[in-house]
Coordinates of C-alpha atoms and ligand atoms in Angstrom, one line a residue:
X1 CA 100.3 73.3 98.5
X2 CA 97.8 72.7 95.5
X3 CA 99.5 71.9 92.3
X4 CA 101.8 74.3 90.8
X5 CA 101.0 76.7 88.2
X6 CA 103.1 77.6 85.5
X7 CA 102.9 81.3 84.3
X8 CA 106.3 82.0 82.8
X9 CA 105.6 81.1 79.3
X10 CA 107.7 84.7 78.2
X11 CA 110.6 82.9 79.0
X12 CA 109.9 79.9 77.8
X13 CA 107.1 77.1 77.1
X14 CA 106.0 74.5 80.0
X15 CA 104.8 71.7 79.2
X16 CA 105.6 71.4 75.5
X17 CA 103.7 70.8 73.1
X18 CA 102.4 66.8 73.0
X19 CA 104.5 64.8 70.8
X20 CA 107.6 67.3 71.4
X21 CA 109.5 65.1 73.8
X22 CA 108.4 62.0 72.0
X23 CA 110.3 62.8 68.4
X24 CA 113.2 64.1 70.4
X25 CA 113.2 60.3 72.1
X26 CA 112.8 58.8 68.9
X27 CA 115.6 60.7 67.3
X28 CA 118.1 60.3 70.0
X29 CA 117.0 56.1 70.0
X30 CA 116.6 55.7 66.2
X31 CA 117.8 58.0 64.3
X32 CA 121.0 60.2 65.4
X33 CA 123.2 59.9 62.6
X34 CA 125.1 63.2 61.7
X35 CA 123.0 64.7 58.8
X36 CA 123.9 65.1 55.6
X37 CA 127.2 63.6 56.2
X38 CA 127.8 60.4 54.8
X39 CA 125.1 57.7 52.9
X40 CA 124.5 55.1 55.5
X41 CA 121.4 54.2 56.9
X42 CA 121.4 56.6 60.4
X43 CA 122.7 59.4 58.6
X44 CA 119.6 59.5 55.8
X45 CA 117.2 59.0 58.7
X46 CA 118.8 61.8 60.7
X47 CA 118.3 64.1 57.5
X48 CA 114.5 62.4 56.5
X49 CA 113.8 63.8 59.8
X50 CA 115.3 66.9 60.0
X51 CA 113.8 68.0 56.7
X52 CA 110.9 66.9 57.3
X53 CA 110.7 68.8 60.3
X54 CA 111.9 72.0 58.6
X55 CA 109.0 71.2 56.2
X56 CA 106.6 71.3 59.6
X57 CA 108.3 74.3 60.8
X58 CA 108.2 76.2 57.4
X59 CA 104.3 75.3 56.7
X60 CA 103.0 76.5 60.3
X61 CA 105.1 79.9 59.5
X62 CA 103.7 80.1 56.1
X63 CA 107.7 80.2 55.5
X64 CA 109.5 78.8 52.1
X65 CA 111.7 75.3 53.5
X66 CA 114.7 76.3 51.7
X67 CA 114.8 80.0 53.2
X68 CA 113.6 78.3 57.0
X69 CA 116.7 78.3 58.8
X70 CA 117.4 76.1 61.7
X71 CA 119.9 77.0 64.9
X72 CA 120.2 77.2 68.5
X73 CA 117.7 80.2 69.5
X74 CA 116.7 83.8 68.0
X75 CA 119.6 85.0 70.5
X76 CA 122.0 83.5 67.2
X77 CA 119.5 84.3 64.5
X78 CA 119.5 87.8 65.6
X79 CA 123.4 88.4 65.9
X80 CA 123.9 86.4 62.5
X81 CA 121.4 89.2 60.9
X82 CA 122.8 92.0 63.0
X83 CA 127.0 91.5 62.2
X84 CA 126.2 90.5 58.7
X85 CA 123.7 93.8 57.5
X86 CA 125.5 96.2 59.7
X87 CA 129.1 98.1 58.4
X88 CA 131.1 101.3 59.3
X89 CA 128.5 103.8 59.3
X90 CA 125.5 101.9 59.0
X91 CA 121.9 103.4 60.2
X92 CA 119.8 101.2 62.2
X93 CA 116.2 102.3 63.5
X94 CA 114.5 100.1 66.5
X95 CA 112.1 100.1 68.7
X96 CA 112.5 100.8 72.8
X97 CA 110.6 97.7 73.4
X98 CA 114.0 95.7 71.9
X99 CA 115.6 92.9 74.0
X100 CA 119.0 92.8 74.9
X101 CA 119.3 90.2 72.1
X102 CA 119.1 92.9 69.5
X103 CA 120.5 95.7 72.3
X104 CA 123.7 94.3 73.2
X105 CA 124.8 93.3 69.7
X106 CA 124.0 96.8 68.5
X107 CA 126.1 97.9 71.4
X108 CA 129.0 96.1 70.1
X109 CA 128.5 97.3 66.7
X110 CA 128.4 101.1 67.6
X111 CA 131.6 100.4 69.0
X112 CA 133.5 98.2 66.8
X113 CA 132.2 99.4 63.4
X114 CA 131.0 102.6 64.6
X115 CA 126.9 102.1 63.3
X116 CA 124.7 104.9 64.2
X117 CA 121.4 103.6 66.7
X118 CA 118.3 105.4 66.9
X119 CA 115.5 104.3 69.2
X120 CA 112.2 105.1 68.3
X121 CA 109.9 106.9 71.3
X122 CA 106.9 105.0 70.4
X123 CA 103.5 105.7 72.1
X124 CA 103.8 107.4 75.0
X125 CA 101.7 104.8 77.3
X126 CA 103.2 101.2 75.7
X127 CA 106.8 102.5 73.7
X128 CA 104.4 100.4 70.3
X129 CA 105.9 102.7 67.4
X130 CA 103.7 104.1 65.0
X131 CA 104.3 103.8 61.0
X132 CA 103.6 108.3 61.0
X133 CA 106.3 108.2 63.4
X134 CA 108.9 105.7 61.9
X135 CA 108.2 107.8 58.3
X136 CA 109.1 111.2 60.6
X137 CA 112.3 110.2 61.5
X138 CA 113.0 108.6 58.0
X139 CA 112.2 111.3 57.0
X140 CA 114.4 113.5 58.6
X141 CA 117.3 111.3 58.1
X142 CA 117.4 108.1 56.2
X143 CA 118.3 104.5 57.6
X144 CA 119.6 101.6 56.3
X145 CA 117.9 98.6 58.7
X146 CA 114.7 98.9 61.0
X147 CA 114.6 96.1 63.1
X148 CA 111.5 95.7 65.4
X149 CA 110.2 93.0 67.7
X150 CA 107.0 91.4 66.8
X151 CA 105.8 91.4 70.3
X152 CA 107.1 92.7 73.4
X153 CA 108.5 90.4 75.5
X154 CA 107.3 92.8 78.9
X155 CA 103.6 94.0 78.0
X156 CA 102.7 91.5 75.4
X157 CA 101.8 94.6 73.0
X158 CA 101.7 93.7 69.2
X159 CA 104.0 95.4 67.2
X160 CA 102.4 96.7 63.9
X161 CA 105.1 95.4 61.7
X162 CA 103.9 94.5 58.2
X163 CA 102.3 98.1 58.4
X164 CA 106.2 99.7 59.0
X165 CA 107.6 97.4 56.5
X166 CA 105.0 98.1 53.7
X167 CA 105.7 102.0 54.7
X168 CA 109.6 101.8 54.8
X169 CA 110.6 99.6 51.8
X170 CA 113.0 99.4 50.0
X171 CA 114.9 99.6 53.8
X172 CA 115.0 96.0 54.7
X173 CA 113.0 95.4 58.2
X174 CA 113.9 92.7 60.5
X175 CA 111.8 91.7 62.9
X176 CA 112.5 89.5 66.3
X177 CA 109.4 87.6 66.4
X178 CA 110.8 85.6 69.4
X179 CA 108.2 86.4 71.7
X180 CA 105.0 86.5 68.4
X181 CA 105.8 82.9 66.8
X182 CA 103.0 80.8 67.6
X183 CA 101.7 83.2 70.2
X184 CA 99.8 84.9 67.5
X185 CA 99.0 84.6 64.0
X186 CA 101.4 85.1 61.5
X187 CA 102.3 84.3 58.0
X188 CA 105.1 85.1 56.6
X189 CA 104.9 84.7 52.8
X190 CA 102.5 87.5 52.4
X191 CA 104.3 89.9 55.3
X192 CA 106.9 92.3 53.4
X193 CA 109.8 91.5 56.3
X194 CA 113.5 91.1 54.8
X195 CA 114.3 88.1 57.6
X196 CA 111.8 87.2 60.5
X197 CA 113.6 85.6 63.3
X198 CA 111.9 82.6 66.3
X199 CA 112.8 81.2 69.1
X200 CA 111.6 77.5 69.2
X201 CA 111.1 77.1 72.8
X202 CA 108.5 79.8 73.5
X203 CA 105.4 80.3 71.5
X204 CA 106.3 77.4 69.2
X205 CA 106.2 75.0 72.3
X206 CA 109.9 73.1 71.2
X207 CA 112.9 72.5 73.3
X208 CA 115.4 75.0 74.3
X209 CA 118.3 75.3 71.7
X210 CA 116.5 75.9 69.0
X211 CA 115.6 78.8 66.9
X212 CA 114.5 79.7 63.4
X213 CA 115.1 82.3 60.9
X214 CA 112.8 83.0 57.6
X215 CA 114.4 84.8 55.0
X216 CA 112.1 87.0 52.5
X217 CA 113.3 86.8 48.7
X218 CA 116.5 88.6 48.1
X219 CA 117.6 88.9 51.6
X220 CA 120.9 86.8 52.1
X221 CA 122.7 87.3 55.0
X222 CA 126.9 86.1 55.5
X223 CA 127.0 83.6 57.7
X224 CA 129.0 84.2 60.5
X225 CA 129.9 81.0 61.9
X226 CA 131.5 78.8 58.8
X227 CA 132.2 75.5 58.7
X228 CA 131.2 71.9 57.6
X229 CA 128.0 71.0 56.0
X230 CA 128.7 67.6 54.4
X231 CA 128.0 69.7 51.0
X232 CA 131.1 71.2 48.7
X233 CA 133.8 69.7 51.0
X234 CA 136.2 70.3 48.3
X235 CA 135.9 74.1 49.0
X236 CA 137.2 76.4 51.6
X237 CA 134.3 77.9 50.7
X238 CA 130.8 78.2 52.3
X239 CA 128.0 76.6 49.6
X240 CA 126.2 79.5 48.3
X241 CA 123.1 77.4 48.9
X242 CA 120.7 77.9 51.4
X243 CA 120.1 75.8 54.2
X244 CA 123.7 75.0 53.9
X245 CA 125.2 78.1 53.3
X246 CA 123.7 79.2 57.4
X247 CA 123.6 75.9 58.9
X248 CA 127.5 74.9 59.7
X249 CA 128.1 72.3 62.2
X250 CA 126.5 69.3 63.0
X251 CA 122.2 70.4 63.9
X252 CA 121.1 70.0 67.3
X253 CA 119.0 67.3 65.7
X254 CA 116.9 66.4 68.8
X255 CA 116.0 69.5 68.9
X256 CA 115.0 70.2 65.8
X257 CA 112.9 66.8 65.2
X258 CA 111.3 68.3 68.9
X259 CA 110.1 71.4 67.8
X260 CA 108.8 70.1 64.3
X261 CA 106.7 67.8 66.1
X262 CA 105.0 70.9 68.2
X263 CA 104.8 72.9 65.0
X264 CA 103.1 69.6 63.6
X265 CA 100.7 69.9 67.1
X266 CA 99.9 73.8 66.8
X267 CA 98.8 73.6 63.3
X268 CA 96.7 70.8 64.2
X269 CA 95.5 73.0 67.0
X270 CA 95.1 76.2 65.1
X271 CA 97.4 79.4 66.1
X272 CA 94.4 81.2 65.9
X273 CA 92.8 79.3 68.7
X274 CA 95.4 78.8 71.2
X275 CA 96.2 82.9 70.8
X276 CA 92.9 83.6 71.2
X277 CA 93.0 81.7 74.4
X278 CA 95.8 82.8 75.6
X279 CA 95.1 86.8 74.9
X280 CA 91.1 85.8 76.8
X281 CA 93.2 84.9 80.1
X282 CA 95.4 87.8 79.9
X283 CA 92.7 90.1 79.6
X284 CA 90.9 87.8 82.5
X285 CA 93.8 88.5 84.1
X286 CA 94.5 92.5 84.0
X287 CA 90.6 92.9 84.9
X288 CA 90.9 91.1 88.1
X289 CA 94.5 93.2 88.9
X290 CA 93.1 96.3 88.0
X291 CA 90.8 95.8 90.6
X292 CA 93.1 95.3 93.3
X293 CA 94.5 98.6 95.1
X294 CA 97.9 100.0 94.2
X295 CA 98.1 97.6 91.6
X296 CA 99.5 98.8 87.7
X297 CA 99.7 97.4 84.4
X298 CA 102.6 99.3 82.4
X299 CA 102.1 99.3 79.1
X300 CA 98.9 97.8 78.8
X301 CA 96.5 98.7 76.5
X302 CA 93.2 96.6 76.3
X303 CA 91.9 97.8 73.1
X304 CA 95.4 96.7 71.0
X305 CA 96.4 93.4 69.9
X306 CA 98.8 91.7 72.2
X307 CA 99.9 88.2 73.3
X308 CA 99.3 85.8 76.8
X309 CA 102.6 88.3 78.1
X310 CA 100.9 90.9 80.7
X311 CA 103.2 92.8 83.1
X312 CA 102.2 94.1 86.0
X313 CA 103.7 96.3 89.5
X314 CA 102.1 96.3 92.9
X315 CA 102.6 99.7 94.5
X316 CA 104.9 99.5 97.5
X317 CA 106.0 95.4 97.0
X318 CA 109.7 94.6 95.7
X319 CA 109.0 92.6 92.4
X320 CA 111.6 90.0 93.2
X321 CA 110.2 89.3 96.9
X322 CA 106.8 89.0 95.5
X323 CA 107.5 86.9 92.6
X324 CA 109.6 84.4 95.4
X325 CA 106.7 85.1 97.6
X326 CA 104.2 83.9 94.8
X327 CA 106.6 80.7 94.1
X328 CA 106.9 79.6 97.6
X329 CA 103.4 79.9 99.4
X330 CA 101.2 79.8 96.5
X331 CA 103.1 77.5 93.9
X332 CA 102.9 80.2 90.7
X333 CA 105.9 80.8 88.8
X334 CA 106.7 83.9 87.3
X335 CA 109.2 86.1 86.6
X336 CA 110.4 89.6 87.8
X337 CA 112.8 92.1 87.1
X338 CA 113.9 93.2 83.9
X339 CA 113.7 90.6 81.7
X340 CA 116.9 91.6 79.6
X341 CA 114.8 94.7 78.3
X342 CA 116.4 97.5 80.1
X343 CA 115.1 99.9 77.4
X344 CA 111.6 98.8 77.3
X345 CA 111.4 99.3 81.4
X346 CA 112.8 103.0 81.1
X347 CA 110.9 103.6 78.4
X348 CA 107.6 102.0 80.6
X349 CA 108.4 103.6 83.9
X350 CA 109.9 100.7 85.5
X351 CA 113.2 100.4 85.2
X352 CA 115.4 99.2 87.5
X353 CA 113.0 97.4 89.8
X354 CA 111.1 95.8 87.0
X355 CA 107.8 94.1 86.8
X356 CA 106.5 90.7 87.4
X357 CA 105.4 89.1 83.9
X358 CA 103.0 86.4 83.7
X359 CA 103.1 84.7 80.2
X360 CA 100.1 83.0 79.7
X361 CA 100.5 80.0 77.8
X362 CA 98.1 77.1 75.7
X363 CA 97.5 74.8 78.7
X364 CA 97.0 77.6 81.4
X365 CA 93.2 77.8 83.0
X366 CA 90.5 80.4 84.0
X367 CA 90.9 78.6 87.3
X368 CA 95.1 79.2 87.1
X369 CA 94.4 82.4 86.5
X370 CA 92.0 83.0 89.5
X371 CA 94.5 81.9 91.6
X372 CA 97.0 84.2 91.0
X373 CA 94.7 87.3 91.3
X374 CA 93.4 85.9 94.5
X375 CA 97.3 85.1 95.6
X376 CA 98.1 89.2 94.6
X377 CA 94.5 90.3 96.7
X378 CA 95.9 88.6 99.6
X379 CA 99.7 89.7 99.2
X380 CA 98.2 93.3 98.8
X381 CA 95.8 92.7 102.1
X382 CA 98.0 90.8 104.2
X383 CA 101.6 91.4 103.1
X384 CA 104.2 89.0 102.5
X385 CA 106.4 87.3 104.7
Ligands
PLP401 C1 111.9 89.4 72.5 C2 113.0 88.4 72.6 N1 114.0 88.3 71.7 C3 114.9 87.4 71.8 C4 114.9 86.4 72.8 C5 116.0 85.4 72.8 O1 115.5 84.1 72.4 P1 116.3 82.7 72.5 O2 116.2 82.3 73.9 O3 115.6 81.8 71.6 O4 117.7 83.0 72.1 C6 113.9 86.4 73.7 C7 114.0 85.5 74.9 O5 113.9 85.8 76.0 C8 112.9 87.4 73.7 O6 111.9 87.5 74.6

């Protein structure tokens, strides 16, 4: 087999970014006192480096430090927003593009505290909502949270979200930019987006266990997990400062000096060019499958802004089979199925069997991508065994 090719970058980055695994290493060897608890010598270098690295994070986000929030994935960041800005009759707008991470909270909301859920239709063709069509239903009923994702984590389609927020405010808009965070430009001092959540293992090229949320001025969520901070230990109290006041528990601090050294790497890099990269292979890549027979791209739009994600069905192949086919005899990883967005397949045409996503990522080739079209050609011409 020729060497393996790595095309499930929706799910999450591989390689990481250089540097990454480095400044976890050196934490772990060096530095891996508990933070902020305590004045001896491992503990101030385990916070030098943590804060530094939220000063890494915060910069490449265009983010303020003090309202960059560090945790263990946008999976948290998301459920922290959710419980905290959502009561007994709340009135939350989303899109059908959402992820289970925003879906299944929401789910648990409309039954414990009895919110009211409306999913926007969006276009026709990719489910991308309109800002005319978020200010119709507003306007027919009001809502009290719009929360959007940034990118879909299925077609790769942009979502226009500063546009929505601009047109809904006051109404605070969250948006889960798990799947847009270093995949595409973005900065988030001059977007008008109440909280803005990341995951640090995808686009931002950082280990797994790590997410990020940015916090626009005057949005302060509860914190739903309390606990210790090494700050105000007198108090039952959380501190009402931020980081502390969202950060309880000891940091996965590994984790966080990882992803602060692949913030440090993208900005060197330029967002701009590695998403500029990544969106010329996908569009590479849905040229050479649209020319393949029985082939379709749901969702995909070429014309529209979009990220390295690109889904894809081959008429009359199981997803699954193909995808296990693909790893197997040709070395390509992807991923098929659902890819916990039930909503976005139904609203796309292709739920329950899915698609097979290839996410694109920085260190993918023209070659890479070549292969895999050639790999579907001969699947399509030959079958799979
Ligand atoms: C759109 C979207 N939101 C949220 C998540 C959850 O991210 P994390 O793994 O950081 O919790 C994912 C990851 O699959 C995603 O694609």
């Amino acid at each position: 087999m020729k060497q393996r090719i790595y095309l499930d970058h929706g799910a999450t980055s591989f390689p990481k970014a250089p540097g990454c695994v480095r400044a976890m290493a050196d934490f772990m060897e060096h530095s891996a006192g508990n933070p902020g608890r305590g004045g001896h010598h491992w503990t101030i270098a385990a916070s030098r480096l943590i804060e530094a690295a939220r000063e890494d994070i915060a910069e490449l986000l265009g983010a303020d430090p003090e309202r960059t929030l560090l945790g263990p994935g946008a999976t948290f960041w998301l459920n922290t927003l959710l419980h905290s800005s959502l009561h007994s009759g709340s009135r939350v707008l989303l899109s059908s593009l959402e992820h289970n991470a925003v879906m299944r909270p929401l789910r648990a909301l409309q039954e414990r505290r009895n919110i009211e859920v409306e999913i926007l239709d969006g276009d026709p063709e990719t489910g991308v909502p309109s800002v005319s069509e978020v200010l119709d239903v507003l306007g027919r009923r009001e809502a009290d949270l719009l929360i959007l994702s940034h990118a879909s984590n299925v077609s790769g389609a942009v979502l226009p979200v500063e546009e929505i927020a601009e047109a809904v405010a006051p109404i605070p808009v969250i948006v889960d930019g798990a799947q847009a965070a270093g995949a595409i430009p973005f900065d988030f001092s001059s977007a008008p987006i109440a909280a803005y959540v990341c995951s640090g293992h995808k686009g931002l090229l950082g280990p797994p266990g790590t997410g990020v949320l940015l916090l626009g001025p005057g949005f302060s969520p509860e914190p739903i997990i309390r606990g210790g901070t090494g700050s105000r230990s007198e108090s039952e109290e959380m501190p009402e400062f931020l980081p502390d006041r969202l950060e309880a528990g000891t940091p996965n601090g590994a984790g966080i000096a990882g992803l602060g050294a692949s913030c440090r790497w993208m900005a060197e890099r330029g967002v701009e060019t590695l998403a500029e990269h990544e969106r010329r292979l996908a569009l590479i890549l849905a040229s050479g499958l649209q020319a393949i027979p029985g082939v379709r791209l749901p969702g995909f739009d070429p014309a529209s802004r979009r990220t390295g994600v690109l889904s894809f069905v081959v008429q009359g192949q199981d997803t699954g089979e193909l995808a296990g086919w693909l790893d197997r005899e040709r070395g390509i990883a992807l991923r098929a199925g659902l890819h916990c967005a039930p909503a976005a397949h139904r609203r796309l045409g292709t739920f329950p069997g899915g698609t097979l996503r290839a996410g694109i990522g920085p260190f993918n080739t023209t070659d890479e991508i070549e292969r895999l079209v050639e790999s579907i050609e001969t699947a399509v011409e030959r079958g799979i065994e």
